[in-house]
PDB file of C-alpha atoms in Angstrom:
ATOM      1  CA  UNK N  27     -10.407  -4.767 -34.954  1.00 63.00           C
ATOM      2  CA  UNK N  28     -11.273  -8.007 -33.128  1.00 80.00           C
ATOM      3  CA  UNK N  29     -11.882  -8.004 -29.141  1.00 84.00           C
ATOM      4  CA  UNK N  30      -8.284  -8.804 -28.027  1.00 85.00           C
ATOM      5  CA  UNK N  31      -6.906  -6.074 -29.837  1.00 89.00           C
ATOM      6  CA  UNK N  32      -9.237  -3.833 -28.938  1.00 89.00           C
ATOM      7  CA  UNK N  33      -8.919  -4.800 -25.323  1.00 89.00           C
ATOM      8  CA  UNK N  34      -4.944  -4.454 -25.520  1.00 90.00           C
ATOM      9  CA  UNK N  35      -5.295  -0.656 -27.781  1.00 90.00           C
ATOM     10  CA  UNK N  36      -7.688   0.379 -25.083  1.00 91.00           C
ATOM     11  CA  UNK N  37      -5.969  -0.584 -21.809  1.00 91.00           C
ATOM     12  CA  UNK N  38      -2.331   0.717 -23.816  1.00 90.00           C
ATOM     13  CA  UNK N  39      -4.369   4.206 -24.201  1.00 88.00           C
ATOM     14  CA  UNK N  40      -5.967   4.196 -20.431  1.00 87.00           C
ATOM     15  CA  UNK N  41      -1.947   3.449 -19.542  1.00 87.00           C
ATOM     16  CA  UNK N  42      -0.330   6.581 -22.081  1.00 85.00           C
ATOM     17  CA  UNK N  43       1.719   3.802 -23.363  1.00 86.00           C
ATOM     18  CA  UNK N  44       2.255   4.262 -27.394  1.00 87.00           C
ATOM     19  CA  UNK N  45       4.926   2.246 -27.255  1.00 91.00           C
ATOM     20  CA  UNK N  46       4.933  -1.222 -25.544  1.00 92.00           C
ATOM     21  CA  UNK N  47       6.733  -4.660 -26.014  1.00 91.00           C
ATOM     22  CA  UNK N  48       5.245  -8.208 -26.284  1.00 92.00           C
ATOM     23  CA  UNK N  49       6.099  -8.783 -22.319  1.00 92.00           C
ATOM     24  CA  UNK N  50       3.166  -6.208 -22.029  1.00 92.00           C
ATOM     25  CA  UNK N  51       0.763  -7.785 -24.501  1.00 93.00           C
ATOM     26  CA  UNK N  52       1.207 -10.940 -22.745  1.00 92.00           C
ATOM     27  CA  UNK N  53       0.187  -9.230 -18.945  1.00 92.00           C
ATOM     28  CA  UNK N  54      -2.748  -7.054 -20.705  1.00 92.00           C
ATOM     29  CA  UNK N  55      -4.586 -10.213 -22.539  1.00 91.00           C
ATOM     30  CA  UNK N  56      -3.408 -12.863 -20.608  1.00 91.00           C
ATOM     31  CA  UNK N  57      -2.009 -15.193 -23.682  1.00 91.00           C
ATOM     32  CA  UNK N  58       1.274 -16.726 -24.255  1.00 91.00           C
ATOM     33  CA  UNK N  59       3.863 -15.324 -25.813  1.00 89.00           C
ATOM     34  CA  UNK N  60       3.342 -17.049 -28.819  1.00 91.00           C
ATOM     35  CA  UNK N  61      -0.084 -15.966 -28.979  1.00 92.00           C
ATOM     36  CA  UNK N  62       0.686 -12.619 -28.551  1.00 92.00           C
ATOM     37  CA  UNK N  63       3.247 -12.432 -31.655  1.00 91.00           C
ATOM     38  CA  UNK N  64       0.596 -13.698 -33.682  1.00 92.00           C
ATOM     39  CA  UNK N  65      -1.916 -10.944 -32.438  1.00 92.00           C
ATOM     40  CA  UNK N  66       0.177  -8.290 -32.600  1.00 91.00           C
ATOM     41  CA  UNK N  67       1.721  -9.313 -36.631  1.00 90.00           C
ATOM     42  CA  UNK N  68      -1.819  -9.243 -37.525  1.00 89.00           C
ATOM     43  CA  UNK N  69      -2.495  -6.031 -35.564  1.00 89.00           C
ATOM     44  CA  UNK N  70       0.644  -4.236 -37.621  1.00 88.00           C
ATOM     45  CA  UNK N  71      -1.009  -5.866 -40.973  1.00 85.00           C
ATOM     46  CA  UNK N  72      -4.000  -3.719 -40.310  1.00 84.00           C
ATOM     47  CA  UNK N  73      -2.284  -0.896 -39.603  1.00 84.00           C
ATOM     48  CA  UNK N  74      -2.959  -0.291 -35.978  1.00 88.00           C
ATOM     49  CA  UNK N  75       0.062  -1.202 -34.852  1.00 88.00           C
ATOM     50  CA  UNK N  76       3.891  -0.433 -35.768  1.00 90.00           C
ATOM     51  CA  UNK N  77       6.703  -2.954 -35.640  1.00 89.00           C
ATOM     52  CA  UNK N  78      10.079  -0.451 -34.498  1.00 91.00           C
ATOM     53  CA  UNK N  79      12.141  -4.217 -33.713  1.00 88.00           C
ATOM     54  CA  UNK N  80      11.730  -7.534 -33.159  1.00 87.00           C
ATOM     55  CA  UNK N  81       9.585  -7.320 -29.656  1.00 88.00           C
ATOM     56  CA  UNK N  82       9.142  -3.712 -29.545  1.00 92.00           C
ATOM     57  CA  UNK N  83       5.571  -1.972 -31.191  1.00 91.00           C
ATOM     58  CA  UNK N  84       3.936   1.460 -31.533  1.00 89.00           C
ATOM     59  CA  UNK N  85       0.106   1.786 -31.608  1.00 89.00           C
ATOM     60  CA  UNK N  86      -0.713   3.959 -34.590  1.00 86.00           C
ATOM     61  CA  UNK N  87      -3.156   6.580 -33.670  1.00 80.00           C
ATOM     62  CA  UNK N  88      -6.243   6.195 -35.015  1.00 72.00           C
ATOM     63  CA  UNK N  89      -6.019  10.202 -36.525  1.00 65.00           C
ATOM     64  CA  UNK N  90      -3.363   8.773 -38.784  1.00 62.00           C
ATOM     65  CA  UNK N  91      -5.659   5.972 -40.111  1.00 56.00           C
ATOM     66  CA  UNK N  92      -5.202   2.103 -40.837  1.00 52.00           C
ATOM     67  CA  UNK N  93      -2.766   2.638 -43.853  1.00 50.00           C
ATOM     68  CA  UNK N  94      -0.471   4.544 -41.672  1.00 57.00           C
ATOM     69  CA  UNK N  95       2.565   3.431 -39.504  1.00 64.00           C
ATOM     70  CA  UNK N  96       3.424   5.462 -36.981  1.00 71.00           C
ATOM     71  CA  UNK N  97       7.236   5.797 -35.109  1.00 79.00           C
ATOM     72  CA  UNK N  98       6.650   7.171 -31.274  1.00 82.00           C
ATOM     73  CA  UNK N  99       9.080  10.274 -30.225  1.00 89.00           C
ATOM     74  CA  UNK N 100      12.392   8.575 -29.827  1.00 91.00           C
ATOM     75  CA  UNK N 101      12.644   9.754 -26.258  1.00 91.00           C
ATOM     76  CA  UNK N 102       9.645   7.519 -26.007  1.00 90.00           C
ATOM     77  CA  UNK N 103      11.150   4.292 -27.258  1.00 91.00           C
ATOM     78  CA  UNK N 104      14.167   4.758 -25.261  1.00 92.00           C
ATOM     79  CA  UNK N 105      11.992   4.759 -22.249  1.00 89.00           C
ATOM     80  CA  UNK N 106      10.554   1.227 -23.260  1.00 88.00           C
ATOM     81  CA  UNK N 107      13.844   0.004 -24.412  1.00 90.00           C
ATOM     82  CA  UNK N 108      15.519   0.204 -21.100  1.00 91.00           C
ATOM     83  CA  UNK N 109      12.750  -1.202 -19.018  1.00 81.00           C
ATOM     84  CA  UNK N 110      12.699  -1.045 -15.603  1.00 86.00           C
ATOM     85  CA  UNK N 111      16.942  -0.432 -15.348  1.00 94.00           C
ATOM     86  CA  UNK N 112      17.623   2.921 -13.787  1.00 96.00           C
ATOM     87  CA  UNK N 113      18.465   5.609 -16.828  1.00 97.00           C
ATOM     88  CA  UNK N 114      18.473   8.855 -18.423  1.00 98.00           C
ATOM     89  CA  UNK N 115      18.643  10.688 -22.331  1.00 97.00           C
ATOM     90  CA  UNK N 116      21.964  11.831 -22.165  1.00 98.00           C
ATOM     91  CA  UNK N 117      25.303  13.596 -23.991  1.00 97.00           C
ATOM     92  CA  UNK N 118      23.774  14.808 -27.413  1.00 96.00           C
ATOM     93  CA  UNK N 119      20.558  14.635 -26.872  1.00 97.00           C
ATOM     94  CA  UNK N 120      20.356  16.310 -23.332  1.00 97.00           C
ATOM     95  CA  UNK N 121      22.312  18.820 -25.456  1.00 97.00           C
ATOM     96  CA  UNK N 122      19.583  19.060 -27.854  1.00 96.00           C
ATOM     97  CA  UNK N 123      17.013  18.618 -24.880  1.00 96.00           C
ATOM     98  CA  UNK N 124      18.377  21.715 -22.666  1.00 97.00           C
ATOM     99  CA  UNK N 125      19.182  24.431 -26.297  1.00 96.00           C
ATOM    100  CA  UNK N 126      22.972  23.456 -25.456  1.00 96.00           C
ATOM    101  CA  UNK N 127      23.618  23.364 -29.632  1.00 93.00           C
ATOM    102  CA  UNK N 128      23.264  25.149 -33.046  1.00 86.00           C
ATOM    103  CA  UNK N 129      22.519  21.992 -34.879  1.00 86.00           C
ATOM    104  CA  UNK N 130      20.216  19.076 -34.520  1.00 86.00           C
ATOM    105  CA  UNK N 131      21.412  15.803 -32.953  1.00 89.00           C
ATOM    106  CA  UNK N 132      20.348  13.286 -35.114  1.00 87.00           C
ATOM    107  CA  UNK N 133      21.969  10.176 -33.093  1.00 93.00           C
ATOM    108  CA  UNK N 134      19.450   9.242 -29.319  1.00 96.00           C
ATOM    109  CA  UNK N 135      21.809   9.171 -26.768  1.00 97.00           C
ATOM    110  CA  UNK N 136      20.865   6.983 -23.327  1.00 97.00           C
ATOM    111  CA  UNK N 137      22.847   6.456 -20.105  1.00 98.00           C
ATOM    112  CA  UNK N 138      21.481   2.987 -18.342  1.00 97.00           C
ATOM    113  CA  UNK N 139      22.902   0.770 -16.068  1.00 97.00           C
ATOM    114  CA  UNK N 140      21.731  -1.800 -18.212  1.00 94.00           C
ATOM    115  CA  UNK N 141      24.463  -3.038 -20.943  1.00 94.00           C
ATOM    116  CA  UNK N 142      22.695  -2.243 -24.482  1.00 94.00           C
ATOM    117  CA  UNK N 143      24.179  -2.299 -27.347  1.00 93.00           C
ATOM    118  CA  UNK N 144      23.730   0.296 -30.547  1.00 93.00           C
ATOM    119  CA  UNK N 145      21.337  -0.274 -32.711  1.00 92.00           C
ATOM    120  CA  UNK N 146      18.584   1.611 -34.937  1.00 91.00           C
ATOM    121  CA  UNK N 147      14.796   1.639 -33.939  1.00 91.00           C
ATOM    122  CA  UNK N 148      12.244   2.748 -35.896  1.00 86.00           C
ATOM    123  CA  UNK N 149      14.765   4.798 -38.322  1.00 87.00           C
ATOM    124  CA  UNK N 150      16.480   6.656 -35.488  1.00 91.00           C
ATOM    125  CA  UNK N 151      20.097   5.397 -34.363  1.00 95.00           C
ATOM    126  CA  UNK N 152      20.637   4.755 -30.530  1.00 96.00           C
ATOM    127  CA  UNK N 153      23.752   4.844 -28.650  1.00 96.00           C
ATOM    128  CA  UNK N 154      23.725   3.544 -25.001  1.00 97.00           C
ATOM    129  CA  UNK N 155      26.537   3.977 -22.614  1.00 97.00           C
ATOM    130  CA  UNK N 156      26.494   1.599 -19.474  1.00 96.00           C
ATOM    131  CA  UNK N 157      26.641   3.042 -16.027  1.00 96.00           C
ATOM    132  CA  UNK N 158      27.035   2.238 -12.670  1.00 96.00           C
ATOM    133  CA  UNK N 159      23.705   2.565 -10.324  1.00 96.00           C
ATOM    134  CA  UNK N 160      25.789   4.981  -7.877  1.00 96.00           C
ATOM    135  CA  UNK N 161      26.525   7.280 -11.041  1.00 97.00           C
ATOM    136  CA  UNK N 162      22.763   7.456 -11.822  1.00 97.00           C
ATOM    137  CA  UNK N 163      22.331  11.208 -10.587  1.00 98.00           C
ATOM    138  CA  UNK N 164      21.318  14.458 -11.524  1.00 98.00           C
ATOM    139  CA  UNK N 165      18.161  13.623 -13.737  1.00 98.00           C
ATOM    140  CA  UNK N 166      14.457  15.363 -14.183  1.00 97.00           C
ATOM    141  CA  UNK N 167      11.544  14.785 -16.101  1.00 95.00           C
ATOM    142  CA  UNK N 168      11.109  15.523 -19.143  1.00 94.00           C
ATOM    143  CA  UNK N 169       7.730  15.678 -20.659  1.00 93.00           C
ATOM    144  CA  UNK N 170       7.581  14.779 -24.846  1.00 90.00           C
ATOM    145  CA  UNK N 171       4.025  15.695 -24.627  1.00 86.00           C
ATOM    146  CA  UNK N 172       1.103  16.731 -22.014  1.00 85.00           C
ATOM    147  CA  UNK N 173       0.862  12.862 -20.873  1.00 85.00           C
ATOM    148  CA  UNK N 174       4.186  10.841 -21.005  1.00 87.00           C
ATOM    149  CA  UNK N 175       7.724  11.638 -19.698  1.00 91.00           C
ATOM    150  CA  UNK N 176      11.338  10.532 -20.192  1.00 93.00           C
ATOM    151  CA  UNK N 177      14.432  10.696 -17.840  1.00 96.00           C
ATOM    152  CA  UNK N 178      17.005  12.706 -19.087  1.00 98.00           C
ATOM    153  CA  UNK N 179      20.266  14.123 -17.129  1.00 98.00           C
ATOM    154  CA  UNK N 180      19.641  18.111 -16.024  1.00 98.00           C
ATOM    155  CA  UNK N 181      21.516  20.670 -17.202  1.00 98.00           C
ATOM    156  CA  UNK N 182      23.995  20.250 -14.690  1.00 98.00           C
ATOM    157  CA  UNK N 183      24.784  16.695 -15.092  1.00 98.00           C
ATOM    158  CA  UNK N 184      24.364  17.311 -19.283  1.00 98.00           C
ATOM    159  CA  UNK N 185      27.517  19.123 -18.597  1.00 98.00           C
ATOM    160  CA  UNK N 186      29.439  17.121 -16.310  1.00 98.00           C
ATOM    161  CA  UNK N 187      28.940  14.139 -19.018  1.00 98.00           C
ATOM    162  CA  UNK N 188      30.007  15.949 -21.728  1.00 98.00           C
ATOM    163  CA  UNK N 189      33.143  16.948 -20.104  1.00 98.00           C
ATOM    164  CA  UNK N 190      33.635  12.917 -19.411  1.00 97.00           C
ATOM    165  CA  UNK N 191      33.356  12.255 -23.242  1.00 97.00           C
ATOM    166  CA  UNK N 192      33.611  15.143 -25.096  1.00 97.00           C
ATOM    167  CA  UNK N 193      33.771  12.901 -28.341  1.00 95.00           C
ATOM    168  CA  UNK N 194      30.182  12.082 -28.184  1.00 95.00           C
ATOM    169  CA  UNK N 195      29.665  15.486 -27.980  1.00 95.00           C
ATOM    170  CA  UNK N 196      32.302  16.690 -31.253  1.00 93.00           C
ATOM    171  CA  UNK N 197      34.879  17.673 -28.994  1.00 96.00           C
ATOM    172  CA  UNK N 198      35.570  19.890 -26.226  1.00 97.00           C
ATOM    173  CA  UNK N 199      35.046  22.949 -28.183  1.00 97.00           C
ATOM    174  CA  UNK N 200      31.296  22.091 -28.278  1.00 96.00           C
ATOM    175  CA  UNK N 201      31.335  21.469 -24.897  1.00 97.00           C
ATOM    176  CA  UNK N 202      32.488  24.708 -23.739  1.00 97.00           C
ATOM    177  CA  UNK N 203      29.873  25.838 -26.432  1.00 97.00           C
ATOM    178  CA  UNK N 204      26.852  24.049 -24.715  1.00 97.00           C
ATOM    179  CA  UNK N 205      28.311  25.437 -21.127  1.00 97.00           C
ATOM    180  CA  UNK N 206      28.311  28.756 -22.789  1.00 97.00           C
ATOM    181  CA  UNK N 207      24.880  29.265 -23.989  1.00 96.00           C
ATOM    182  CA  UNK N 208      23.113  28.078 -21.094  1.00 97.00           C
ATOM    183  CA  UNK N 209      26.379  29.984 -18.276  1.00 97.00           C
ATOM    184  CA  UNK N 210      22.996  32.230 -16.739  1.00 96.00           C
ATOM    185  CA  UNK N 211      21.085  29.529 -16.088  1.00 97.00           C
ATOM    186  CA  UNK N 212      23.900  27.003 -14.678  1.00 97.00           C
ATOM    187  CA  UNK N 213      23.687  25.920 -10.780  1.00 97.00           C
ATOM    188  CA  UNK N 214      27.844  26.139 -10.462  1.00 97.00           C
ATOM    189  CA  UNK N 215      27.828  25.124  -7.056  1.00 97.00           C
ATOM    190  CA  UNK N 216      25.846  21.878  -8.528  1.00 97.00           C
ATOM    191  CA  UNK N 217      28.219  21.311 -11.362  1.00 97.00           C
ATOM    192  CA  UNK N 218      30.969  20.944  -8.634  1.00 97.00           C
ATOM    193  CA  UNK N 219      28.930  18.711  -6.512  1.00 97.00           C
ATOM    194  CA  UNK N 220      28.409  16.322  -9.728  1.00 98.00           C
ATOM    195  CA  UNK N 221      32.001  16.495 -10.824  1.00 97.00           C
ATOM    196  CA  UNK N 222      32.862  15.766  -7.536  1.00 96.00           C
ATOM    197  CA  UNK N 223      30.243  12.697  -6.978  1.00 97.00           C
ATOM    198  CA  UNK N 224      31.135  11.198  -9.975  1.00 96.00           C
ATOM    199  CA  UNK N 225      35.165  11.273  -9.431  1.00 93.00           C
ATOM    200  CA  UNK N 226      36.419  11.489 -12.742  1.00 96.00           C
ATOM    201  CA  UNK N 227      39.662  13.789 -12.770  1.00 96.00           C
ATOM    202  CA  UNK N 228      39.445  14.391 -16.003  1.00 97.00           C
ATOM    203  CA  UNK N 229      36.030  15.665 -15.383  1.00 98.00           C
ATOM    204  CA  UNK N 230      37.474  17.983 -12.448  1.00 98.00           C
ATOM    205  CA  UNK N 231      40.529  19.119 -14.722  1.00 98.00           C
ATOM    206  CA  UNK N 232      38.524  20.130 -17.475  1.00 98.00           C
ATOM    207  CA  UNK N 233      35.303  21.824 -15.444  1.00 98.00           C
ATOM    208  CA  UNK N 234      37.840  23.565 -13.789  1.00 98.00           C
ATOM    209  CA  UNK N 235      39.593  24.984 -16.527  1.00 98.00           C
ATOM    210  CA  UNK N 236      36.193  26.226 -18.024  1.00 98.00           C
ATOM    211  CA  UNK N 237      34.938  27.879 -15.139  1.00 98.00           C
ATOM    212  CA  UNK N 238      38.151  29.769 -14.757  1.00 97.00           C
ATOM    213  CA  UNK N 239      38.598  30.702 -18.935  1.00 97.00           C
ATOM    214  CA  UNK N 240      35.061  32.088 -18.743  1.00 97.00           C
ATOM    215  CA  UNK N 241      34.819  33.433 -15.072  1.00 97.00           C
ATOM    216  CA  UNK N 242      31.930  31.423 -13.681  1.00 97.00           C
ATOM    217  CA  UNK N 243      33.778  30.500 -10.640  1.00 97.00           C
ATOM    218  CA  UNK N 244      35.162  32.531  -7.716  1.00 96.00           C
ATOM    219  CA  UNK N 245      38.426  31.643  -6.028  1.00 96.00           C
ATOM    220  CA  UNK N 246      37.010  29.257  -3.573  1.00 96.00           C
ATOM    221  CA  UNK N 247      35.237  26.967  -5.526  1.00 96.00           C
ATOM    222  CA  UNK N 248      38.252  26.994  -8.156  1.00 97.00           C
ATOM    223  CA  UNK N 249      40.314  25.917  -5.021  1.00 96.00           C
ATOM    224  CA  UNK N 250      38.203  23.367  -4.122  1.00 95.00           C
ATOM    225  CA  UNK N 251      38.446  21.556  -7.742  1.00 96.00           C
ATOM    226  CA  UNK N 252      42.364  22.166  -7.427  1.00 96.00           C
ATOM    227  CA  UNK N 253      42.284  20.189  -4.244  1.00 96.00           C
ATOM    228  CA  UNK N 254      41.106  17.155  -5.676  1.00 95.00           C
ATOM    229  CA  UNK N 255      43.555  17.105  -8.491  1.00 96.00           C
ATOM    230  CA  UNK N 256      46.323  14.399  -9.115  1.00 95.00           C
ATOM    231  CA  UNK N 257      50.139  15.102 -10.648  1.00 94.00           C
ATOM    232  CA  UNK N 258      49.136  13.453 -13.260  1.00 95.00           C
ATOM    233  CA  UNK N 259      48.480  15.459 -16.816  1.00 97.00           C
ATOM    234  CA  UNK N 260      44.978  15.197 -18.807  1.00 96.00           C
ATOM    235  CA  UNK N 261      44.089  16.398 -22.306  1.00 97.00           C
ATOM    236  CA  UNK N 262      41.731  18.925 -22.716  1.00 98.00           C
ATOM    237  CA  UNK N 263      40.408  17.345 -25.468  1.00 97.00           C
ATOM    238  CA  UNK N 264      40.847  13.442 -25.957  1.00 95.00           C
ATOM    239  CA  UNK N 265      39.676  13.740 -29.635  1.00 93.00           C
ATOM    240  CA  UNK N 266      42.755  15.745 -30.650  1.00 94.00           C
ATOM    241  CA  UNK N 267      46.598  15.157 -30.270  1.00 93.00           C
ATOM    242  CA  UNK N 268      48.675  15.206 -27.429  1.00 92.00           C
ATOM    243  CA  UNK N 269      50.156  18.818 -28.345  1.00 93.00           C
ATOM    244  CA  UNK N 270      50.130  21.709 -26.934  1.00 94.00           C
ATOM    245  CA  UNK N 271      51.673  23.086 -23.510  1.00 95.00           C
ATOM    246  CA  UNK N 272      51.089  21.694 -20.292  1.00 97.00           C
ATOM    247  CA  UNK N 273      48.914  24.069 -17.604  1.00 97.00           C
ATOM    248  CA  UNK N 274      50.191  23.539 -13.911  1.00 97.00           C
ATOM    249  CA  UNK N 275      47.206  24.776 -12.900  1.00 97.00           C
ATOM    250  CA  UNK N 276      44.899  22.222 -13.998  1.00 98.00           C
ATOM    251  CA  UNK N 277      47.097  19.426 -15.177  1.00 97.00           C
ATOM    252  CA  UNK N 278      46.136  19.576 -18.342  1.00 98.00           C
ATOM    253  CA  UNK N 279      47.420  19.646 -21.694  1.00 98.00           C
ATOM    254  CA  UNK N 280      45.905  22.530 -23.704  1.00 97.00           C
ATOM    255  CA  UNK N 281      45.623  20.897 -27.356  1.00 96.00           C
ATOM    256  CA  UNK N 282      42.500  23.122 -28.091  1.00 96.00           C
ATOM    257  CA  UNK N 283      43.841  26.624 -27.584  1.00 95.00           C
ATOM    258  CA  UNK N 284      42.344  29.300 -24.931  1.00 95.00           C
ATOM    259  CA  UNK N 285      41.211  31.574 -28.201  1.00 95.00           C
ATOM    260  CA  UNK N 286      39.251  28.965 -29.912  1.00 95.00           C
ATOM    261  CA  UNK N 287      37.406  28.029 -26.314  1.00 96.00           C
ATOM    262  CA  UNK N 288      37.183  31.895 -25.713  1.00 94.00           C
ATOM    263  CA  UNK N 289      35.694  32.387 -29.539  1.00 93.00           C
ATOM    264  CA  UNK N 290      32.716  30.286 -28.210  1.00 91.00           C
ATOM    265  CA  UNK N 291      31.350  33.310 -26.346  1.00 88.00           C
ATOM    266  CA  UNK N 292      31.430  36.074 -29.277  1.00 83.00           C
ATOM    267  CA  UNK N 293      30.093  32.766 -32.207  1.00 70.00           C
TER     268      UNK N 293
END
């Protein structure tokens, strides 16, 4: 490879950055953008570099050799794709992330303040749902390998956001599923804090109702997600009709049944 690339492959390695936009080319060698299309084109044509988008490049590692292209982990590229705008992996893939399903995820979810639309990158599908910066909260690291690290919600928050769209997740019934399988290691007073920071009383209705079904609340904290509820009636599950009878207790109308949420535990 000729000096520039070399210079931008090493300084990319000395940064852990596999994947990297032309923005970055441009403050590594110091050439114009234009410039550093061409060099990077010419790059991908030897096979040192992948193209994922227009803009948007993997380095190929050099155990794969020059015929190879190489696609980074797709937490990876989600990291890059958002830039500097506050986000986090979320719905699905925290799912996947924190063992909170029985089958893979196969669409990248991200939460960002930024406004993004869907799109595929490097053969994997992205969905992006915009956010607010005061309802970025509840997020860790999470390291893809020993060196690099994306933001994705905890297990707390990977809750709380399925319960505010439970169709990204399948449904309410995986929900309750994900809440389920990871009930030992939940933080409950936590889940109440982020329901109640984020203000969603659908949220509240339905966090309530599952921590009452399965018995991962006591009396007080039920009472203080009752306090914060409206008169006003919620589905339990927006993906499905609006049958079913109405529960006082929660506002909400149960159109997935108490047996099929209960059937979670014993599946």
């Amino acid at each position: 490879m000729g000096p520039r690339v070399a210079q931008l492959v090493t300084e990319l390695n000395e940064q852990n950055r596999t994947t990297f936009a032309i923005p970055d080319v441009a403050s590594i060698t110091g050439l114009p953008p234009a410039s550093c299309r061409n060099l990077v084109h010419k790059a991908c044509r030897r096979g040192v570099m992948t193209r994922l988008k227009p803009g948007l490049y993997n380095l190929v590692p050099f155990s794969m050799g020059r015929a190879s292209e190489f696609v980074d982990d797709p937490r990876l590229i989600a990291h890059e794709m958002v830039k500097s705008n506050p986000y986090y992996i979320s719905h699905g893939t925290a799912f996947e992330i924190h063992r909170m399903v029985t089958q893979p995820v196969l669409r990248v979810h991200v939460s960002c303040t930024k406004r993004l639309r869907s799109q595929i990158v490097g053969g994997y599908p992205f969905k992006f749902t915009q956010l607010r910066d005061s309802q970025v909260f509840g997020t860790m690291k999470h390291w893809v390998n020993k060196e690099q690290c994306a933001v994705v919600s905890d297990l707390e928050r990977t809750v709380v956001d399925g319960l505010r769209h439970p169709a990204f997740l399948g449904g309410i019934t995986e929900v309750a599923k994900g809440l389920w399988m990871q009930h030992e290691a939940m933080n409950v007073p936590r889940l109440v804090e982020y329901a109640t920071r984020l203000g969603v009383g659908a949220v509240i209705r339905r966090l309530g109702y599952l921590l009452d079904l399965y018995r991962l609340a006591n009396n007080d904290t039920l009472d203080e997600l009752r306090a914060q509820l409206t008169d006003t009636y919620q589905r339990l599950d927006p993906l499905m009709p609006g049958e079913g009878r109405h529960l006082s207790r929660w506002r909400l109308q149960l159109n997935v049944s108490p047996e099929e949420l209960d059937a979670v535990r014993y599946g």
